[in-house]
Amino acid sequence: MPRPLLTRCTILSAIDQRPGMKAGGRIGILGGTLDPIHLGHLDAALAAREALELDQVLVIPSHVPPHRLQPAASSFHRFAMASIAVNAVEGLAASDVELMSPGPSYTADTLVRLCESLSLSPLQIFFITGADAFAEIETWSRYPAVLDLANFVVVSRPGMSLQALRERLPMLKGRVRLPRVTSATGPSIYLVDAPTADVSSTEIRRRIAERRPLSGLVPPGVEHHIAQHELYSYPPVTHSAADHLHGQH
Ligand code: ATP
Ligand code: MG
C-alpha cells in the first residue's frame, strides 16, 4: 500500500534542503526523545558522520517513545529545538518524519519508511545510537529483524564504553565492524569511539528544575528557546512565592 504523500514529501524535503545530499548517498539518522537536544547528541551525530563519511545526518525527534514516560516538552518544542540546534551545522538537518506519523515511533517503522520513500537500500542508511541506547537493543520492537533494516552506528557515551557494550552483547559479534570497512555485504554494526559531551537530557531537565545554569550543555539558541518558552521550569512558581515577589509578605 502506498505511503501517505505527506510522509514522503516530509522526508524528501528534509533531505533536499541541504546541498550536501546526493542521490544514492549515505544517510545517517539520529533519533531519540531529544527532550531537549543537547551537545552530546550533536557530538554523536558529527562523529558518526565523519567516521562513516555520511552525506547527511537527519536528527529525528520521536513522537511517542514506546519504552518511556511521555516527554516533558511537546513534540512541537522538541522539533523546534532540534531545528535550532542543527541550524548552520554542515551536514545535519532536522526531520519531522516521526512526528508526522501517527502512533509510537518505532525505529523499524522509520527505517522501512525511509528505505521505501527514498529508494535506498538498508546499506545506505546508518542509524546512529549512543552505546547506552544500543545496549537495550534486545528490547526494541522487531529485534533482531530491525538489525537488517539499516547499518547501525554505535557511538561511545561517557559512562558506557564500547568495550562494555561488546561484553554485554556477545551474540552480535559477527556483525560488528570498525568504521570505513567497506567489504560488508550486509547491514553491519559500526562502533565509533569518540569523545562526546558528558551530558544527558535528564541532567538538563534537573538543572532547570533546580534553577541551575545550563552553561555550555546545549547550543545557545536552544538555551534561549527553553528560557523564552519557560520549558521544563517545574515546579511552577507558587502563589505564595508570587505574592512574596509582589511584596505582600
Ligand atoms: P534522557 O536522559 O532523557 O534519556 P538522553 O540524553 O539520553 O536523554 P536521548 O534523547 O535519550 O537523550 O538520546 C537519543 C540518542 O542519543 C540515544 O541513542 C543516546 O544514546 C544518544 N546520546 C545522547 N547523549 C549522548 C552522548 N553524550 N554521547 C553519545 N550518545 C548520546
Ligand atoms: Mg536516553
mmCIF file of C-alpha atoms and ligand atoms in Angstrom:
data_model
loop_
_atom_site.group_PDB
_atom_site.id
_atom_site.type_symbol
_atom_site.label_atom_id
_atom_site.label_comp_id
_atom_site.label_asym_id
_atom_site.label_seq_id
_atom_site.Cartn_x
_atom_site.Cartn_y
_atom_site.Cartn_z
ATOM 1 C CA MET A 1 0.000 0.000 0.000
ATOM 2 C CA PRO A 2 1.473 3.405 -0.908
ATOM 3 C CA ARG A 3 2.648 5.563 1.940
ATOM 4 C CA PRO A 4 0.874 8.874 2.575
ATOM 5 C CA LEU A 5 2.189 11.590 0.293
ATOM 6 C CA LEU A 6 2.797 13.862 3.245
ATOM 7 C CA THR A 7 5.262 11.423 4.767
ATOM 8 C CA ARG A 8 7.148 11.041 1.503
ATOM 9 C CA CYS A 9 7.328 14.821 0.976
ATOM 10 C CA THR A 10 8.406 15.409 4.532
ATOM 11 C CA ILE A 11 11.355 13.073 4.264
ATOM 12 C CA LEU A 12 12.382 14.272 0.825
ATOM 13 C CA SER A 13 12.188 17.912 1.773
ATOM 14 C CA ALA A 14 14.288 17.324 4.872
ATOM 15 C CA ILE A 15 16.990 15.868 2.665
ATOM 16 C CA ASP A 16 16.621 18.204 -0.311
ATOM 17 C CA GLN A 17 17.015 21.215 1.974
ATOM 18 C CA ARG A 18 20.712 20.524 2.298
ATOM 19 C CA PRO A 19 23.070 20.824 -0.637
ATOM 20 C CA GLY A 20 25.415 18.072 0.592
ATOM 21 C CA MET A 21 22.943 15.272 -0.160
ATOM 22 C CA LYS A 22 23.352 13.379 -3.412
ATOM 23 C CA ALA A 23 21.313 10.576 -4.938
ATOM 24 C CA GLY A 24 22.491 7.154 -3.830
ATOM 25 C CA GLY A 25 24.294 8.651 -0.881
ATOM 26 C CA ARG A 26 24.714 7.553 2.708
ATOM 27 C CA ILE A 27 22.261 8.938 5.212
ATOM 28 C CA GLY A 28 22.632 8.938 8.968
ATOM 29 C CA ILE A 29 19.707 9.076 11.343
ATOM 30 C CA LEU A 30 19.924 10.176 14.951
ATOM 31 C CA GLY A 31 16.605 9.515 16.622
ATOM 32 C CA GLY A 32 15.524 9.951 20.194
ATOM 33 C CA THR A 33 13.271 11.788 22.536
ATOM 34 C CA LEU A 34 15.589 14.804 22.393
ATOM 35 C CA ASP A 35 13.892 16.320 25.419
ATOM 36 C CA PRO A 36 15.814 18.581 24.944
ATOM 37 C CA ILE A 37 18.508 18.127 22.295
ATOM 38 C CA HIS A 38 21.993 18.835 23.697
ATOM 39 C CA LEU A 39 25.653 18.939 22.721
ATOM 40 C CA GLY A 40 26.097 15.188 23.297
ATOM 41 C CA HIS A 41 23.571 14.500 20.524
ATOM 42 C CA LEU A 42 25.379 16.829 18.134
ATOM 43 C CA ASP A 43 28.758 15.306 19.024
ATOM 44 C CA ALA A 44 27.446 11.794 18.342
ATOM 45 C CA ALA A 45 25.868 12.824 15.023
ATOM 46 C CA LEU A 46 29.020 14.576 13.821
ATOM 47 C CA ALA A 47 31.341 11.773 14.984
ATOM 48 C CA ALA A 48 29.253 9.231 13.072
ATOM 49 C CA ARG A 49 29.089 11.466 10.017
ATOM 50 C CA GLU A 50 32.844 11.809 9.903
ATOM 51 C CA ALA A 51 33.676 8.182 10.689
ATOM 52 C CA LEU A 52 31.273 6.717 8.131
ATOM 53 C CA GLU A 53 31.574 9.516 5.559
ATOM 54 C CA LEU A 54 27.854 10.206 5.617
ATOM 55 C CA ASP A 55 26.414 12.804 3.256
ATOM 56 C CA GLN A 56 23.904 13.960 5.802
ATOM 57 C CA VAL A 57 22.546 13.114 9.228
ATOM 58 C CA LEU A 58 18.863 13.613 9.912
ATOM 59 C CA VAL A 59 18.047 14.428 13.518
ATOM 60 C CA ILE A 60 14.607 12.992 14.198
ATOM 61 C CA PRO A 61 12.685 13.680 17.420
ATOM 62 C CA SER A 62 10.427 10.741 18.247
ATOM 63 C CA HIS A 63 6.679 11.053 18.538
ATOM 64 C CA VAL A 64 5.558 8.783 21.366
ATOM 65 C CA PRO A 65 8.561 6.860 22.660
ATOM 66 C CA PRO A 66 7.410 3.300 23.180
ATOM 67 C CA HIS A 67 9.558 2.394 26.167
ATOM 68 C CA ARG A 68 9.492 5.583 28.182
ATOM 69 C CA LEU A 69 7.464 8.124 30.041
ATOM 70 C CA GLN A 70 5.983 10.864 27.899
ATOM 71 C CA PRO A 71 8.457 13.654 27.123
ATOM 72 C CA ALA A 72 8.293 16.771 29.290
ATOM 73 C CA ALA A 73 8.242 19.127 26.287
ATOM 74 C CA SER A 74 5.725 18.853 23.457
ATOM 75 C CA SER A 75 6.794 17.374 20.152
ATOM 76 C CA PHE A 76 6.480 20.862 18.656
ATOM 77 C CA HIS A 77 9.004 22.302 21.084
ATOM 78 C CA ARG A 78 11.320 19.302 20.769
ATOM 79 C CA PHE A 79 11.293 19.689 16.987
ATOM 80 C CA ALA A 80 11.829 23.440 17.251
ATOM 81 C CA MET A 81 14.850 22.894 19.483
ATOM 82 C CA ALA A 82 16.272 20.234 17.152
ATOM 83 C CA SER A 83 15.904 22.641 14.217
ATOM 84 C CA ILE A 84 17.599 25.435 16.136
ATOM 85 C CA ALA A 85 20.425 23.109 17.198
ATOM 86 C CA VAL A 86 21.269 21.970 13.647
ATOM 87 C CA ASN A 87 20.846 25.404 12.130
ATOM 88 C CA ALA A 88 24.006 26.206 10.164
ATOM 89 C CA VAL A 89 25.704 22.950 11.187
ATOM 90 C CA GLU A 90 27.123 21.464 7.999
ATOM 91 C CA GLY A 91 25.719 18.025 7.226
ATOM 92 C CA LEU A 92 22.918 17.987 9.801
ATOM 93 C CA ALA A 93 19.195 18.569 9.280
ATOM 94 C CA ALA A 94 16.107 18.100 11.432
ATOM 95 C CA SER A 95 13.327 15.865 10.151
ATOM 96 C CA ASP A 96 9.707 15.726 11.304
ATOM 97 C CA VAL A 97 9.128 12.294 9.794
ATOM 98 C CA GLU A 98 8.282 10.602 13.103
ATOM 99 C CA LEU A 99 6.191 13.493 14.360
ATOM 100 C CA MET A 100 4.067 13.392 11.215
ATOM 101 C CA SER A 101 3.182 9.720 11.529
ATOM 102 C CA PRO A 102 0.544 8.543 13.960
ATOM 103 C CA GLY A 103 1.322 6.189 16.808
ATOM 104 C CA PRO A 104 4.537 5.296 18.512
ATOM 105 C CA SER A 105 7.906 5.937 16.879
ATOM 106 C CA TYR A 106 9.378 2.512 16.370
ATOM 107 C CA THR A 107 12.795 2.612 14.751
ATOM 108 C CA ALA A 108 11.895 -0.315 12.497
ATOM 109 C CA ASP A 109 8.931 1.605 11.020
ATOM 110 C CA THR A 110 11.025 4.699 10.401
ATOM 111 C CA LEU A 111 13.754 2.702 8.683
ATOM 112 C CA VAL A 112 11.296 0.911 6.402
ATOM 113 C CA ARG A 113 9.640 4.206 5.539
ATOM 114 C CA LEU A 114 12.947 5.875 4.703
ATOM 115 C CA CYS A 115 14.080 2.983 2.518
ATOM 116 C CA GLU A 116 10.800 2.997 0.576
ATOM 117 C CA SER A 117 10.435 6.729 0.231
ATOM 118 C CA LEU A 118 13.974 7.422 -0.858
ATOM 119 C CA SER A 119 14.546 4.189 -2.781
ATOM 120 C CA LEU A 120 17.538 3.486 -0.597
ATOM 121 C CA SER A 121 18.927 0.110 0.329
ATOM 122 C CA PRO A 122 19.495 -0.687 4.002
ATOM 123 C CA LEU A 123 23.226 -0.460 3.266
ATOM 124 C CA GLN A 124 22.816 3.267 2.570
ATOM 125 C CA ILE A 125 21.145 4.043 5.891
ATOM 126 C CA PHE A 126 23.115 4.435 9.126
ATOM 127 C CA PHE A 127 21.087 4.535 12.311
ATOM 128 C CA ILE A 128 23.134 6.270 14.995
ATOM 129 C CA THR A 129 22.742 5.497 18.683
ATOM 130 C CA GLY A 130 24.738 6.058 21.814
ATOM 131 C CA ALA A 131 26.200 2.948 23.454
ATOM 132 C CA ASP A 132 23.665 3.192 26.296
ATOM 133 C CA ALA A 133 20.703 3.058 23.929
ATOM 134 C CA PHE A 134 22.134 0.244 21.823
ATOM 135 C CA ALA A 135 22.796 -1.783 24.970
ATOM 136 C CA GLU A 136 18.996 -2.205 25.162
ATOM 137 C CA ILE A 137 18.649 -3.376 21.545
ATOM 138 C CA GLU A 138 17.156 -6.713 22.585
ATOM 139 C CA THR A 139 14.096 -4.862 23.914
ATOM 140 C CA TRP A 140 13.478 -2.947 20.665
ATOM 141 C CA SER A 141 10.456 -3.633 18.522
ATOM 142 C CA ARG A 142 11.177 -6.319 15.908
ATOM 143 C CA TYR A 143 14.577 -7.287 17.274
ATOM 144 C CA PRO A 144 16.598 -8.918 15.733
ATOM 145 C CA ALA A 145 14.977 -8.210 12.345
ATOM 146 C CA VAL A 146 15.446 -4.474 12.912
ATOM 147 C CA LEU A 147 19.195 -5.011 12.515
ATOM 148 C CA ASP A 148 18.646 -5.966 8.868
ATOM 149 C CA LEU A 149 16.860 -2.717 8.051
ATOM 150 C CA ALA A 150 19.947 -0.462 8.213
ATOM 151 C CA ASN A 151 23.510 -0.236 9.371
ATOM 152 C CA PHE A 152 23.811 0.767 12.997
ATOM 153 C CA VAL A 153 26.464 3.182 14.203
ATOM 154 C CA VAL A 154 27.076 2.935 17.911
ATOM 155 C CA VAL A 155 28.924 5.889 19.422
ATOM 156 C CA SER A 156 30.595 5.612 22.816
ATOM 157 C CA ARG A 157 28.995 7.638 25.578
ATOM 158 C CA PRO A 158 30.553 8.776 28.846
ATOM 159 C CA GLY A 159 29.679 6.022 31.308
ATOM 160 C CA MET A 160 29.165 3.355 28.602
ATOM 161 C CA SER A 161 32.304 2.340 26.721
ATOM 162 C CA LEU A 162 32.282 0.276 23.558
ATOM 163 C CA GLN A 163 34.134 -2.491 25.403
ATOM 164 C CA ALA A 164 31.350 -2.691 27.968
ATOM 165 C CA LEU A 165 28.898 -2.877 25.089
ATOM 166 C CA ARG A 166 30.789 -5.719 23.400
ATOM 167 C CA GLU A 167 30.728 -7.664 26.651
ATOM 168 C CA ARG A 168 27.019 -7.068 27.049
ATOM 169 C CA LEU A 169 26.054 -8.146 23.525
ATOM 170 C CA PRO A 170 28.423 -11.002 22.611
ATOM 171 C CA MET A 171 25.853 -12.546 20.258
ATOM 172 C CA LEU A 172 26.192 -9.604 17.858
ATOM 173 C CA LYS A 173 29.956 -10.068 17.472
ATOM 174 C CA GLY A 174 29.678 -11.343 13.901
ATOM 175 C CA ARG A 175 28.038 -8.126 12.702
ATOM 176 C CA VAL A 176 30.351 -5.673 14.410
ATOM 177 C CA ARG A 177 32.796 -3.771 12.190
ATOM 178 C CA LEU A 178 35.145 -0.874 12.564
ATOM 179 C CA PRO A 179 34.234 2.265 10.594
ATOM 180 C CA ARG A 180 35.387 2.512 6.965
ATOM 181 C CA VAL A 181 35.497 -1.247 6.384
ATOM 182 C CA THR A 182 33.725 -1.386 3.056
ATOM 183 C CA SER A 183 33.725 -5.123 2.400
ATOM 184 C CA ALA A 184 30.493 -5.690 4.332
ATOM 185 C CA THR A 185 27.849 -7.327 2.164
ATOM 186 C CA GLY A 186 25.025 -6.870 4.640
ATOM 187 C CA PRO A 187 23.915 -4.333 7.217
ATOM 188 C CA SER A 188 26.544 -4.039 9.911
ATOM 189 C CA ILE A 189 27.080 -2.552 13.350
ATOM 190 C CA TYR A 190 29.844 0.046 13.295
ATOM 191 C CA LEU A 191 31.472 1.080 16.555
ATOM 192 C CA VAL A 192 32.712 4.660 16.801
ATOM 193 C CA ASP A 193 34.849 5.609 19.763
ATOM 194 C CA ALA A 194 34.562 9.370 20.074
ATOM 195 C CA PRO A 195 34.590 11.912 22.875
ATOM 196 C CA THR A 196 31.056 13.237 23.279
ATOM 197 C CA ALA A 197 29.833 15.790 25.776
ATOM 198 C CA ASP A 198 29.088 14.260 29.171
ATOM 199 C CA VAL A 199 25.508 15.450 29.332
ATOM 200 C CA SER A 200 22.016 13.965 29.247
ATOM 201 C CA SER A 201 18.578 15.451 28.722
ATOM 202 C CA THR A 202 17.666 14.190 32.191
ATOM 203 C CA GLU A 203 20.512 16.210 33.682
ATOM 204 C CA ILE A 204 19.406 19.301 31.770
ATOM 205 C CA ARG A 205 15.804 18.974 32.978
ATOM 206 C CA ARG A 206 17.087 18.511 36.537
ATOM 207 C CA ARG A 207 19.279 21.593 36.297
ATOM 208 C CA ILE A 208 16.383 23.691 35.052
ATOM 209 C CA ALA A 209 14.135 22.454 37.843
ATOM 210 C CA GLU A 210 16.840 23.382 40.332
ATOM 211 C CA ARG A 211 17.298 26.779 38.651
ATOM 212 C CA ARG A 212 20.912 25.976 37.813
ATOM 213 C CA PRO A 213 22.631 27.281 34.647
ATOM 214 C CA LEU A 214 22.935 25.166 31.523
ATOM 215 C CA SER A 215 26.408 26.572 30.898
ATOM 216 C CA GLY A 216 27.510 25.083 27.609
ATOM 217 C CA LEU A 217 25.427 21.891 27.724
ATOM 218 C CA VAL A 218 23.080 22.918 24.915
ATOM 219 C CA PRO A 219 23.600 25.250 21.924
ATOM 220 C CA PRO A 220 22.931 28.894 22.859
ATOM 221 C CA GLY A 221 19.841 29.040 20.636
ATOM 222 C CA VAL A 222 18.329 26.050 22.420
ATOM 223 C CA GLU A 223 19.042 27.589 25.812
ATOM 224 C CA HIS A 224 17.307 30.735 24.635
ATOM 225 C CA HIS A 225 14.295 28.774 23.373
ATOM 226 C CA ILE A 226 13.968 26.958 26.706
ATOM 227 C CA ALA A 227 14.079 30.223 28.646
ATOM 228 C CA GLN A 228 11.787 32.102 26.268
ATOM 229 C CA HIS A 229 9.092 29.432 26.476
ATOM 230 C CA GLU A 230 9.720 28.500 30.101
ATOM 231 C CA LEU A 231 10.164 24.865 29.239
ATOM 232 C CA TYR A 232 10.889 22.346 31.971
ATOM 233 C CA SER A 233 10.529 25.026 34.628
ATOM 234 C CA TYR A 234 8.759 22.930 37.159
ATOM 235 C CA PRO A 235 7.894 23.251 39.953
ATOM 236 C CA PRO A 236 5.884 26.274 38.815
ATOM 237 C CA VAL A 237 6.100 29.439 40.859
ATOM 238 C CA THR A 238 3.631 29.036 43.732
ATOM 239 C CA HIS A 239 1.102 31.645 44.802
ATOM 240 C CA SER A 240 2.967 32.320 47.997
ATOM 241 C CA ALA A 241 6.210 32.794 46.083
ATOM 242 C CA ALA A 242 4.447 35.087 43.610
ATOM 243 C CA ASP A 243 2.912 37.050 46.481
ATOM 244 C CA HIS A 244 6.336 37.337 48.003
ATOM 245 C CA LEU A 245 7.646 38.731 44.742
ATOM 246 C CA HIS A 246 4.927 41.347 44.834
ATOM 247 C CA GLY A 247 5.841 42.404 48.307
ATOM 248 C CA GLN A 248 2.737 41.032 50.021
ATOM 249 C CA HIS A 249 4.639 39.229 52.797
HETATM 250 P P1 ATP B 1 17.446 11.127 28.579
HETATM 251 O O1 ATP B 1 18.317 11.467 29.750
HETATM 252 O O2 ATP B 1 16.095 11.791 28.609
HETATM 253 O O3 ATP B 1 17.381 9.649 28.296
HETATM 254 P P2 ATP B 1 19.475 11.426 26.562
HETATM 255 O O4 ATP B 1 20.487 12.468 26.850
HETATM 256 O O5 ATP B 1 19.851 10.008 26.808
HETATM 257 O O6 ATP B 1 18.135 11.805 27.304
HETATM 258 P P3 ATP B 1 18.043 10.640 24.234
HETATM 259 O O7 ATP B 1 17.089 11.504 23.510
HETATM 260 O O8 ATP B 1 17.528 9.553 25.116
HETATM 261 O O9 ATP B 1 18.999 11.619 25.080
HETATM 262 O O10 ATP B 1 19.113 10.036 23.243
HETATM 263 C C1 ATP B 1 18.958 9.939 21.855
HETATM 264 C C2 ATP B 1 20.168 9.211 21.312
HETATM 265 O O11 ATP B 1 21.348 9.989 21.505
HETATM 266 C C3 ATP B 1 20.427 7.871 22.028
HETATM 267 O O12 ATP B 1 20.881 6.928 21.064
HETATM 268 C C4 ATP B 1 21.531 8.205 23.004
HETATM 269 O O13 ATP B 1 22.311 7.080 23.343
HETATM 270 C C5 ATP B 1 22.337 9.213 22.196
HETATM 271 N N1 ATP B 1 23.097 10.117 23.050
HETATM 272 C C6 ATP B 1 22.606 11.041 23.911
HETATM 273 N N2 ATP B 1 23.584 11.702 24.548
HETATM 274 C C7 ATP B 1 24.742 11.173 24.093
HETATM 275 C C8 ATP B 1 26.132 11.413 24.378
HETATM 276 N N3 ATP B 1 26.505 12.328 25.281
HETATM 277 N N4 ATP B 1 27.066 10.672 23.710
HETATM 278 C C9 ATP B 1 26.679 9.735 22.814
HETATM 279 N N5 ATP B 1 25.397 9.457 22.501
HETATM 280 C C10 ATP B 1 24.440 10.162 23.129
HETATM 281 MG MG MG B 2 18.406 8.477 26.794
#
